[in-house]
Coordinates of C-alpha atoms in Angstrom, one line a residue:
Chain L
M395 CA 110.4 137.4 18.2
V396 CA 110.4 140.6 20.4
E397 CA 107.2 142.1 21.3
L398 CA 106.1 144.7 18.8
E399 CA 104.1 147.8 20.0
P400 CA 100.7 148.2 18.8
I401 CA 101.5 151.6 17.1
I402 CA 101.7 151.8 13.3
G403 CA 103.3 154.6 11.4
R404 CA 102.4 155.7 7.9
Y405 CA 102.8 158.5 5.4
V406 CA 100.2 160.4 3.6
T407 CA 100.2 163.5 1.2
L408 CA 97.7 166.0 2.0
P409 CA 96.8 169.4 0.3
I410 CA 97.0 172.2 2.8
E411 CA 96.2 175.6 1.7
G412 CA 96.8 174.7 -1.8
R413 CA 100.2 172.9 -1.4
D414 CA 100.9 169.2 -1.0
H415 CA 102.4 168.3 2.4
R416 CA 103.8 164.7 3.0
I417 CA 102.6 164.0 6.5
Y418 CA 103.7 161.3 9.0
F419 CA 101.1 159.8 11.5
E420 CA 101.0 157.0 13.9
E421 CA 97.8 155.2 15.0
A422 CA 96.7 152.4 17.3
G423 CA 93.2 151.0 18.4
Q424 CA 89.8 150.9 16.9
G425 CA 86.5 152.8 17.6
T426 CA 85.8 156.5 17.8
P427 CA 88.6 158.4 16.1
L428 CA 90.7 160.3 18.6
V429 CA 93.0 162.8 16.8
C430 CA 95.9 164.0 18.9
L431 CA 97.8 167.3 18.4
H432 CA 101.5 167.8 19.6
T433 CA 102.8 170.8 21.3
A434 CA 104.9 173.4 19.6
G435 CA 108.3 172.4 18.5
A436 CA 107.6 168.8 19.2
H437 CA 106.0 165.7 17.4
A438 CA 103.5 163.1 17.7
S439 CA 105.6 160.8 19.7
Q440 CA 104.3 162.6 22.7
F441 CA 101.1 160.3 22.5
R442 CA 102.9 157.0 22.3
H443 CA 101.9 155.9 25.7
L444 CA 98.2 156.5 25.0
M445 CA 98.5 154.4 21.9
C446 CA 99.8 151.5 24.0
D447 CA 97.1 151.8 26.6
P448 CA 94.3 149.1 26.0
A449 CA 92.0 151.1 28.2
V450 CA 91.9 153.8 25.4
T451 CA 92.6 151.7 22.2
D452 CA 89.8 149.2 23.0
R453 CA 87.3 151.9 22.1
F454 CA 89.2 154.7 20.4
R455 CA 91.2 154.8 17.3
V456 CA 94.0 157.0 18.4
L457 CA 95.6 158.9 15.5
A458 CA 98.5 161.5 16.0
F459 CA 100.2 163.3 13.0
D460 CA 103.3 165.2 12.9
M461 CA 102.6 168.9 11.7
P462 CA 104.3 170.0 8.6
W463 CA 108.1 170.8 9.5
H464 CA 107.8 168.6 12.6
G465 CA 109.0 165.1 13.3
K466 CA 108.9 163.0 10.2
S467 CA 106.5 165.3 8.3
T468 CA 108.5 167.0 5.6
P469 CA 108.3 170.7 5.0
P470 CA 106.8 171.6 1.6
P471 CA 109.2 171.7 -1.4
G472 CA 110.9 175.1 -1.5
W473 CA 111.3 175.4 2.2
Q474 CA 114.8 176.1 2.0
D475 CA 113.9 179.7 1.1
E476 CA 111.0 180.1 3.5
E477 CA 110.6 181.1 7.1
Y478 CA 108.3 178.9 8.8
Q479 CA 105.5 180.7 10.6
L480 CA 102.5 178.8 11.8
T481 CA 99.3 180.8 11.4
S482 CA 95.9 180.0 12.9
D483 CA 94.3 179.3 9.5
F484 CA 97.0 177.1 8.3
Y485 CA 96.9 174.9 11.7
V486 CA 93.1 174.5 11.2
A487 CA 93.5 173.5 7.5
A488 CA 96.1 171.0 8.3
I489 CA 93.9 169.5 11.1
M490 CA 90.8 169.4 8.8
A491 CA 93.0 168.0 5.8
F492 CA 94.0 165.3 8.0
I493 CA 90.5 164.4 9.3
E494 CA 88.9 164.7 5.7
G495 CA 91.8 162.9 4.0
L496 CA 91.5 159.8 6.2
E497 CA 87.6 160.2 6.2
L498 CA 87.4 160.2 9.9
D499 CA 83.8 160.4 11.0
N500 CA 82.9 162.6 13.9
P501 CA 86.3 162.5 15.7
V502 CA 87.4 163.7 19.0
V503 CA 90.2 166.1 18.7
M504 CA 92.5 166.4 21.6
G505 CA 95.6 168.8 21.5
C506 CA 98.1 169.9 23.9
S507 CA 99.5 173.5 24.4
M508 CA 99.3 175.1 21.1
G509 CA 97.0 172.0 20.2
G510 CA 95.0 172.8 23.3
R511 CA 94.6 176.3 21.9
V512 CA 93.6 175.5 18.5
V513 CA 90.7 173.0 19.5
I514 CA 89.0 176.0 20.8
R515 CA 88.7 177.3 17.3
L516 CA 87.9 173.9 15.9
A517 CA 84.8 174.0 18.5
I518 CA 83.9 177.4 17.4
E519 CA 83.9 176.6 13.7
Q520 CA 83.8 172.8 13.2
G521 CA 81.9 171.7 16.2
E522 CA 79.1 170.0 14.2
R523 CA 81.6 167.8 12.7
L524 CA 83.5 166.8 15.9
G525 CA 82.6 164.4 18.7
A526 CA 84.3 166.4 21.3
V527 CA 87.5 168.4 21.9
I528 CA 89.9 168.0 24.7
G529 CA 92.3 170.9 25.2
L530 CA 95.4 169.7 27.3
E531 CA 97.1 172.8 28.8
G532 CA 94.7 174.8 26.7
S533 CA 93.2 178.2 26.8
D534 CA 91.5 180.6 24.4
R535 CA 94.0 183.4 24.2
P536 CA 97.8 183.9 24.3
A537 CA 99.5 184.8 27.5
P538 CA 103.1 185.1 27.0
W539 CA 105.4 184.6 30.0
Y540 CA 108.7 185.8 28.3
H541 CA 109.6 188.9 26.2
N542 CA 108.8 188.7 22.4
S543 CA 112.4 189.7 21.6
W544 CA 113.6 186.2 22.9
T545 CA 112.2 184.7 19.7
G546 CA 114.7 186.8 17.8
H547 CA 117.5 185.5 19.9
P548 CA 119.9 183.3 17.9
D549 CA 119.6 180.5 20.4
F550 CA 115.9 180.3 20.0
V551 CA 116.4 178.1 16.9
N552 CA 118.6 175.8 18.9
G553 CA 117.2 172.6 20.3
D554 CA 119.2 172.7 23.6
F555 CA 117.8 176.1 24.1
C556 CA 114.3 174.9 23.7
V557 CA 114.9 172.3 26.2
G558 CA 116.0 174.8 28.6
L559 CA 113.0 177.0 27.8
V560 CA 110.5 174.4 28.6
S561 CA 112.1 172.1 31.2
G562 CA 110.6 173.8 34.1
L563 CA 107.1 173.3 32.6
C564 CA 107.5 169.5 33.6
A565 CA 106.2 168.7 37.1
P566 CA 109.0 167.7 39.5
Q567 CA 107.0 164.7 40.4
S568 CA 107.2 163.3 36.8
P569 CA 109.5 160.4 36.3
D570 CA 113.0 161.2 35.0
E571 CA 112.7 158.9 32.0
T572 CA 109.4 160.3 30.7
R573 CA 110.5 163.9 31.5
W574 CA 113.7 163.6 29.7
E575 CA 112.1 161.8 26.7
T576 CA 109.5 164.7 26.5
L577 CA 112.6 167.1 26.5
W578 CA 114.4 165.2 23.8
H579 CA 111.6 165.8 21.5
Y580 CA 112.5 169.6 21.9
C581 CA 116.2 168.7 21.0
Q582 CA 114.9 167.1 17.8
G583 CA 113.1 170.2 16.4
G584 CA 114.2 171.7 13.0
T585 CA 115.9 175.0 13.1
G586 CA 113.5 177.7 13.6
V587 CA 110.5 175.3 13.9
F588 CA 109.6 176.1 17.5
K589 CA 110.0 179.8 16.8
G590 CA 107.6 179.5 13.9
D591 CA 105.0 177.7 16.1
M592 CA 105.4 180.6 18.6
H593 CA 103.9 183.0 16.0
F594 CA 100.7 181.0 16.4
F595 CA 100.8 180.5 20.1
R596 CA 101.8 184.0 21.0
T597 CA 100.1 186.3 18.4
D598 CA 97.7 184.6 16.2
S599 CA 95.5 182.5 18.4
D600 CA 93.1 184.8 20.4
Y601 CA 89.7 183.1 20.0
T602 CA 88.0 184.8 23.1
A603 CA 85.5 186.5 20.7
G604 CA 84.1 183.2 19.6
S605 CA 84.4 181.1 22.8
A606 CA 80.8 182.0 24.1
D607 CA 79.4 180.8 20.8
I608 CA 80.7 177.2 21.2
D609 CA 77.7 174.8 21.3
T610 CA 78.8 172.1 23.9
T611 CA 75.9 170.2 23.4
A612 CA 77.0 169.2 19.9
C613 CA 80.8 169.3 20.7
P614 CA 81.6 169.0 24.4
V615 CA 84.8 171.0 25.5
Y616 CA 87.1 169.6 28.1
L617 CA 90.1 171.5 29.3
M618 CA 92.7 169.7 31.2
T619 CA 95.6 171.5 32.8
G620 CA 98.4 170.4 35.1
E621 CA 99.0 172.3 38.2
Y622 CA 102.6 173.0 37.4
D623 CA 101.9 174.6 34.1
Y624 CA 103.0 178.3 34.1
S625 CA 102.5 178.6 30.3
C626 CA 98.9 177.8 30.3
T627 CA 98.1 178.2 34.0
P628 CA 95.3 176.5 35.8
E629 CA 93.7 180.0 36.2
A630 CA 93.8 180.7 32.4
T631 CA 92.1 177.2 31.7
I632 CA 89.4 177.9 34.4
A633 CA 88.8 181.3 33.0
T634 CA 88.6 179.9 29.4
A635 CA 86.0 177.3 30.5
G636 CA 84.1 180.0 32.1
R637 CA 83.6 181.7 28.8
I638 CA 82.5 178.7 27.0
P639 CA 79.0 177.4 28.4
G640 CA 79.0 173.9 29.4
A641 CA 82.8 173.5 29.2
E642 CA 84.6 171.5 31.8
A643 CA 87.9 172.3 33.4
I644 CA 90.0 169.7 35.1
I645 CA 93.0 170.6 37.0
M646 CA 95.7 167.8 37.3
K647 CA 97.6 167.5 40.4
E648 CA 101.4 166.9 40.0
V649 CA 101.3 167.2 36.4
G650 CA 103.0 169.8 34.1
H651 CA 102.6 171.0 30.6
F652 CA 103.0 167.7 28.9
P653 CA 100.7 165.4 30.7
M654 CA 100.6 162.7 27.9
S655 CA 104.2 162.3 27.8
E656 CA 105.9 163.6 31.0
N657 CA 103.7 161.4 33.2
P658 CA 101.4 159.1 31.3
A659 CA 100.3 157.1 34.4
A660 CA 99.1 160.4 36.0
F661 CA 97.5 161.6 32.9
R662 CA 95.4 158.5 32.2
T663 CA 93.8 158.8 35.7
Y664 CA 92.3 162.1 34.6
L665 CA 91.7 161.3 30.9
L666 CA 89.9 157.9 31.2
P667 CA 87.0 159.5 33.0
V668 CA 86.7 162.1 30.2
L669 CA 86.8 159.4 27.5
D670 CA 84.1 157.4 29.5
K671 CA 81.9 160.5 29.3
I672 CA 82.6 161.0 25.6
A673 CA 82.0 157.3 24.9
A674 CA 78.7 157.3 26.8
R675 CA 77.2 160.1 24.5
P676 CA 74.5 158.8 22.2
Chain R
M1008 CA 123.2 177.3 50.1
L1009 CA 125.9 178.4 47.6
E1010 CA 129.1 177.7 49.5
T1011 CA 129.7 174.3 47.9
L1012 CA 128.4 175.3 44.5
A1013 CA 131.7 175.4 42.7
H1014 CA 132.7 172.0 43.9
Q1015 CA 129.5 170.4 43.1
V1016 CA 129.6 171.8 39.5
N1017 CA 133.2 171.2 38.8
E1018 CA 132.9 167.6 39.9
N1019 CA 130.3 166.9 37.5
P1020 CA 131.8 166.5 34.1
A1021 CA 128.5 166.3 32.2
L1022 CA 127.4 169.8 33.7
V1023 CA 130.8 171.3 32.9
R1024 CA 130.5 170.1 29.4
R1025 CA 127.1 171.5 28.9
G1026 CA 128.4 174.8 30.2
A1027 CA 131.5 174.9 28.1
A1028 CA 130.4 177.8 26.0
M1029 CA 129.8 180.0 29.1
S1030 CA 132.4 182.4 30.6
A1031 CA 130.6 185.0 32.2
S1032 CA 129.4 186.0 35.8
F1033 CA 125.9 186.4 37.3
L1034 CA 124.4 187.4 40.6
I1035 CA 122.2 185.5 42.8
E1036 CA 120.5 187.4 45.5
I1037 CA 119.0 185.5 48.4
G1038 CA 117.2 188.0 50.6
D1039 CA 119.6 190.4 51.8
R1040 CA 122.7 188.2 50.8
D1041 CA 124.4 188.7 47.2
F1042 CA 126.4 185.9 45.7
H1043 CA 128.5 186.6 42.6
V1044 CA 129.1 183.5 40.6
A1045 CA 132.0 183.5 38.0
V1046 CA 131.9 180.8 35.4
D1047 CA 134.9 179.9 33.0
R1048 CA 134.0 177.5 30.2
G1049 CA 131.6 175.7 32.3
R1050 CA 133.7 175.6 35.5
I1051 CA 132.7 177.8 38.6
I1052 CA 135.8 179.6 39.3
G1053 CA 134.5 181.7 42.1
V1054 CA 131.4 182.1 44.3
E1055 CA 131.8 185.4 46.2
E1056 CA 129.5 186.8 48.8
G1057 CA 128.8 190.5 48.9
P1058 CA 128.1 193.2 49.8
F1059 CA 129.5 194.6 46.6
I1060 CA 130.6 197.8 45.4
M1061 CA 129.7 198.2 41.8
R1062 CA 130.7 194.6 41.1
G1063 CA 129.9 193.7 37.4
W1064 CA 127.8 190.7 36.4
S1065 CA 125.8 189.8 33.2
F1066 CA 122.4 188.8 34.7
A1067 CA 121.0 188.7 38.2
I1068 CA 118.2 186.5 39.7
R1069 CA 116.7 188.1 42.9
A1070 CA 114.3 186.5 45.3
P1071 CA 113.6 186.4 49.1
E1072 CA 115.4 183.7 51.1
A1073 CA 112.0 181.9 51.5
V1074 CA 111.4 181.7 47.9
W1075 CA 114.8 180.2 47.3
A1076 CA 114.0 177.7 50.1
K1077 CA 110.9 176.7 48.2
F1078 CA 112.8 176.5 44.9
W1079 CA 115.3 174.2 46.5
E1080 CA 112.7 171.7 48.0
P1081 CA 113.1 168.2 46.4
F1082 CA 109.5 168.7 45.0
P1083 CA 108.7 172.5 45.1
D1084 CA 105.1 173.7 45.0
P1085 CA 103.6 174.8 41.8
G1086 CA 105.1 178.1 40.8
F1087 CA 108.4 177.6 42.5
Q1088 CA 109.8 174.6 40.4
D1089 CA 111.6 176.9 37.9
I1090 CA 113.1 180.5 37.6
F1091 CA 110.7 181.1 34.8
A1092 CA 107.6 180.0 37.0
M1093 CA 108.9 182.2 39.7
N1094 CA 109.4 185.1 37.4
R1095 CA 106.0 184.7 35.9
F1096 CA 104.2 184.7 39.3
G1097 CA 106.3 187.5 40.8
H1098 CA 108.3 185.3 43.3
C1099 CA 111.7 186.4 41.6
V1100 CA 113.2 189.0 39.4
V1101 CA 115.4 188.2 36.5
E1102 CA 117.3 191.3 35.2
G1103 CA 120.4 192.4 33.3
D1104 CA 121.7 190.8 30.1
V1105 CA 119.2 188.1 29.6
D1106 CA 120.9 187.2 26.4
V1107 CA 123.8 185.4 28.5
L1108 CA 121.2 183.4 30.5
L1109 CA 119.4 182.4 27.3
A1110 CA 122.6 181.4 25.5
N1111 CA 123.5 179.0 28.4
L1112 CA 119.9 178.3 29.6
R1113 CA 120.2 174.5 30.3
Y1114 CA 123.6 175.0 31.9
V1115 CA 122.4 177.8 34.4
K1116 CA 119.1 176.0 35.3
D1117 CA 121.0 172.8 36.2
V1118 CA 123.5 174.9 38.1
L1119 CA 120.8 176.7 40.1
A1120 CA 119.1 173.3 40.7
I1121 CA 122.0 171.7 42.3
P1122 CA 121.1 172.7 46.0
R1123 CA 117.8 170.8 45.4
R1124 CA 119.7 167.6 44.7
A1125 CA 122.3 168.2 47.5
P1126 CA 120.3 169.8 50.4
N1127 CA 123.2 169.6 52.8
M1128 CA 125.7 171.6 50.8
G1129 CA 125.4 174.5 53.2
A1130 CA 128.7 173.2 54.8
A1131 CA 131.7 175.2 54.3
H1132 CA 133.4 174.2 51.1
G1133 CA 135.3 176.4 48.7

């Protein structure tokens, strides 16, 4: 028999903002729940390397779900007449529905890019219920690097375009195999889904007014950004950490916008010490 | 750096296939040198060096020679690895009909990255 990966995939139906959504998630490991949030236009496979790393799964139960409309999670019934547009409220509702639905106690939430943004709001509003948040390529406010009209371009709904848009966000040092797998996720996105995520990321996620209110003694905040990320720049990450008393900013060398999937080996050297700190908390 | 671009692209079937929907021209400015690149269904049919008198093109990417040199290094420094990174940090200017660039984004980016993979392509070649 061939060797099976430790990752297990399952489906669950969760009510989000009053509508049932069938959600796909993967998990591996045992211990403190570590809920992982994928980037815009992609899906939870971005965390597959983390789920196969015993240094993580020996003490963390790593869970990653595909957001509605993404990966193997289905859009809600009636989607065919709707325009997908992710809002800050829906995003938080989906994450909390997952945490509550699976009865995850005091989970650590780690999100990348738009996931790295939303963890700031989670820390502001839900910090008492969370073990910590880790924002990968995260900041507390939008900083668009291309014109808003682009999202109206007909090619914006096209996977090949999405690949072209984000390809430069990978570090040149990232191995070809993992870089191209990361970009393949962008080929797989449903029509208009990346664009819909951009509504959240570009216009509905300025959390700066609440950043200073985060209690990092209750919910530690770690912000980890690759030096090649020009979407969420190291400067934006450091500025965000400066607005959150007690937050820690970590800038990762030779890493871009997708650390966990473009260069898992480099990423773990930065993540494991953070997980050590979280695991050492009483 | 662009003298052998046509050869490098046209001998790469995967790249020509990726650009099959593109028939347009664009301008690459390297310091005080302008290069007009004409594309027909993914094949480069001409790389012409200026100066030009009212030569038409769809979009232009302009940067100093030192910036392009950094862009074409095998492992560029952060901020120089991609035209969007360079544009964000003010190292280059992207102007003109950006829609043509967007509609052929993967192809154009791959074409522009060719000197990175073939650093000796400065030799004279059609």
